[in-house]
């Protein structure tokens, strides 16, 4: 995976950071036995996903891979296992 730069984009980093903050919020309110705060944290997690997808649609994510690139990557993977 290190060679593919999987997830090393502004869209991925932003979405994950927002979702992480949402999980932290939800975790704090779960321990505090506050269901409304927990669900607010879960809403922040969903916002992180929406923001990541919106940024990807705006061109800040990984570009789509062509069929030629996919075939070359598959051949390289087979050569490494042989």
PDB file of C-alpha atoms in Angstrom:
ATOM      1  CA  UNK A   1       0.000   0.000   0.000  1.00  0.00           C
ATOM      2  CA  UNK A   2       2.867   2.402   0.599  1.00  0.00           C
ATOM      3  CA  UNK A   3       3.580   2.636  -3.113  1.00  0.00           C
ATOM      4  CA  UNK A   4       0.035   3.573  -4.055  1.00  0.00           C
ATOM      5  CA  UNK A   5      -0.264   6.751  -1.924  1.00  0.00           C
ATOM      6  CA  UNK A   6      -3.644   5.449  -0.796  1.00  0.00           C
ATOM      7  CA  UNK A   7      -5.402   8.169   1.156  1.00  0.00           C
ATOM      8  CA  UNK A   8      -2.609  10.743   1.046  1.00  0.00           C
ATOM      9  CA  UNK A   9      -4.840  13.559  -0.209  1.00  0.00           C
ATOM     10  CA  UNK A  10      -6.302  16.700   1.345  1.00  0.00           C
ATOM     11  CA  UNK A  11      -9.793  15.221   0.992  1.00  0.00           C
ATOM     12  CA  UNK A  12      -8.873  12.047   2.875  1.00  0.00           C
ATOM     13  CA  UNK A  13      -6.973  13.829   5.638  1.00  0.00           C
ATOM     14  CA  UNK A  14      -9.718  16.391   6.202  1.00  0.00           C
ATOM     15  CA  UNK A  15     -12.493  13.802   6.263  1.00  0.00           C
ATOM     16  CA  UNK A  16     -10.611  11.554   8.672  1.00  0.00           C
ATOM     17  CA  UNK A  17      -9.669  14.393  11.023  1.00  0.00           C
ATOM     18  CA  UNK A  18     -13.279  15.617  11.216  1.00  0.00           C
ATOM     19  CA  UNK A  19     -14.530  12.055  11.771  1.00  0.00           C
ATOM     20  CA  UNK A  20     -11.901  11.516  14.495  1.00  0.00           C
ATOM     21  CA  UNK A  21     -13.060  14.659  16.272  1.00  0.00           C
ATOM     22  CA  UNK A  22     -16.631  13.355  16.024  1.00  0.00           C
ATOM     23  CA  UNK A  23     -15.629  10.023  17.574  1.00  0.00           C
ATOM     24  CA  UNK A  24     -13.879  11.878  20.404  1.00  0.00           C
ATOM     25  CA  UNK A  25     -16.985  13.978  21.040  1.00  0.00           C
ATOM     26  CA  UNK A  26     -19.210  10.894  20.988  1.00  0.00           C
ATOM     27  CA  UNK A  27     -16.853   9.039  23.322  1.00  0.00           C
ATOM     28  CA  UNK A  28     -16.805  11.825  25.890  1.00  0.00           C
ATOM     29  CA  UNK A  29     -20.580  12.117  25.917  1.00  0.00           C
ATOM     30  CA  UNK A  30     -21.019   8.347  26.039  1.00  0.00           C
ATOM     31  CA  UNK A  31     -18.934   8.210  29.208  1.00  0.00           C
ATOM     32  CA  UNK A  32     -20.911  11.197  30.561  1.00  0.00           C
ATOM     33  CA  UNK A  33     -24.159   9.285  29.857  1.00  0.00           C
ATOM     34  CA  UNK A  34     -25.487  12.077  27.642  1.00  0.00           C
ATOM     35  CA  UNK A  35     -27.296  10.556  24.628  1.00  0.00           C
ATOM     36  CA  UNK A  36     -27.871  13.902  22.903  1.00  0.00           C
ATOM     37  CA  UNK A  37     -24.150  14.729  22.967  1.00  0.00           C
ATOM     38  CA  UNK A  38     -23.320  11.229  21.749  1.00  0.00           C
ATOM     39  CA  UNK A  39     -25.576  11.607  18.721  1.00  0.00           C
ATOM     40  CA  UNK A  40     -24.170  15.069  18.075  1.00  0.00           C
ATOM     41  CA  UNK A  41     -20.726  13.457  17.904  1.00  0.00           C
ATOM     42  CA  UNK A  42     -22.048  10.843  15.499  1.00  0.00           C
ATOM     43  CA  UNK A  43     -23.445  13.656  13.347  1.00  0.00           C
ATOM     44  CA  UNK A  44     -19.954  15.187  13.247  1.00  0.00           C
ATOM     45  CA  UNK A  45     -18.620  11.814  12.049  1.00  0.00           C
ATOM     46  CA  UNK A  46     -21.127  11.880   9.180  1.00  0.00           C
ATOM     47  CA  UNK A  47     -20.159  15.469   8.382  1.00  0.00           C
ATOM     48  CA  UNK A  48     -16.555  14.279   8.056  1.00  0.00           C
ATOM     49  CA  UNK A  49     -17.608  11.758   5.432  1.00  0.00           C
ATOM     50  CA  UNK A  50     -19.653  14.316   3.522  1.00  0.00           C
ATOM     51  CA  UNK A  51     -16.815  16.861   3.614  1.00  0.00           C
ATOM     52  CA  UNK A  52     -14.337  14.246   2.374  1.00  0.00           C
ATOM     53  CA  UNK A  53     -16.612  13.275  -0.517  1.00  0.00           C
ATOM     54  CA  UNK A  54     -17.276  16.911  -1.402  1.00  0.00           C
ATOM     55  CA  UNK A  55     -13.555  17.661  -1.441  1.00  0.00           C
ATOM     56  CA  UNK A  56     -12.946  14.599  -3.601  1.00  0.00           C
ATOM     57  CA  UNK A  57     -15.616  15.813  -6.029  1.00  0.00           C
ATOM     58  CA  UNK A  58     -13.877  19.207  -6.070  1.00  0.00           C
ATOM     59  CA  UNK A  59     -10.682  17.533  -7.283  1.00  0.00           C
ATOM     60  CA  UNK A  60      -8.759  17.258  -4.020  1.00  0.00           C
ATOM     61  CA  UNK A  61      -8.872  13.453  -3.882  1.00  0.00           C
ATOM     62  CA  UNK A  62      -7.091  10.715  -5.788  1.00  0.00           C
ATOM     63  CA  UNK A  63      -7.660  10.849  -9.567  1.00  0.00           C
ATOM     64  CA  UNK A  64      -9.486   7.943 -11.181  1.00  0.00           C
ATOM     65  CA  UNK A  65      -7.190   5.171 -12.381  1.00  0.00           C
ATOM     66  CA  UNK A  66      -7.252   4.325 -16.092  1.00  0.00           C
ATOM     67  CA  UNK A  67      -7.615   0.737 -17.292  1.00  0.00           C
ATOM     68  CA  UNK A  68      -3.984   0.795 -18.522  1.00  0.00           C
ATOM     69  CA  UNK A  69      -2.724   1.882 -15.095  1.00  0.00           C
ATOM     70  CA  UNK A  70      -4.772  -0.823 -13.360  1.00  0.00           C
ATOM     71  CA  UNK A  71      -3.420  -3.495 -15.696  1.00  0.00           C
ATOM     72  CA  UNK A  72       0.175  -2.318 -15.187  1.00  0.00           C
ATOM     73  CA  UNK A  73      -0.283  -2.365 -11.399  1.00  0.00           C
ATOM     74  CA  UNK A  74      -1.747  -5.886 -11.570  1.00  0.00           C
ATOM     75  CA  UNK A  75       1.205  -7.093 -13.671  1.00  0.00           C
ATOM     76  CA  UNK A  76       3.670  -5.528 -11.233  1.00  0.00           C
ATOM     77  CA  UNK A  77       1.921  -7.207  -8.314  1.00  0.00           C
ATOM     78  CA  UNK A  78       2.094 -10.592 -10.024  1.00  0.00           C
ATOM     79  CA  UNK A  79       5.779 -10.111 -10.808  1.00  0.00           C
ATOM     80  CA  UNK A  80       6.520  -9.413  -7.131  1.00  0.00           C
ATOM     81  CA  UNK A  81       4.821 -12.601  -5.948  1.00  0.00           C
ATOM     82  CA  UNK A  82       6.548 -14.794  -8.540  1.00  0.00           C
TER      83      UNK A  82
END
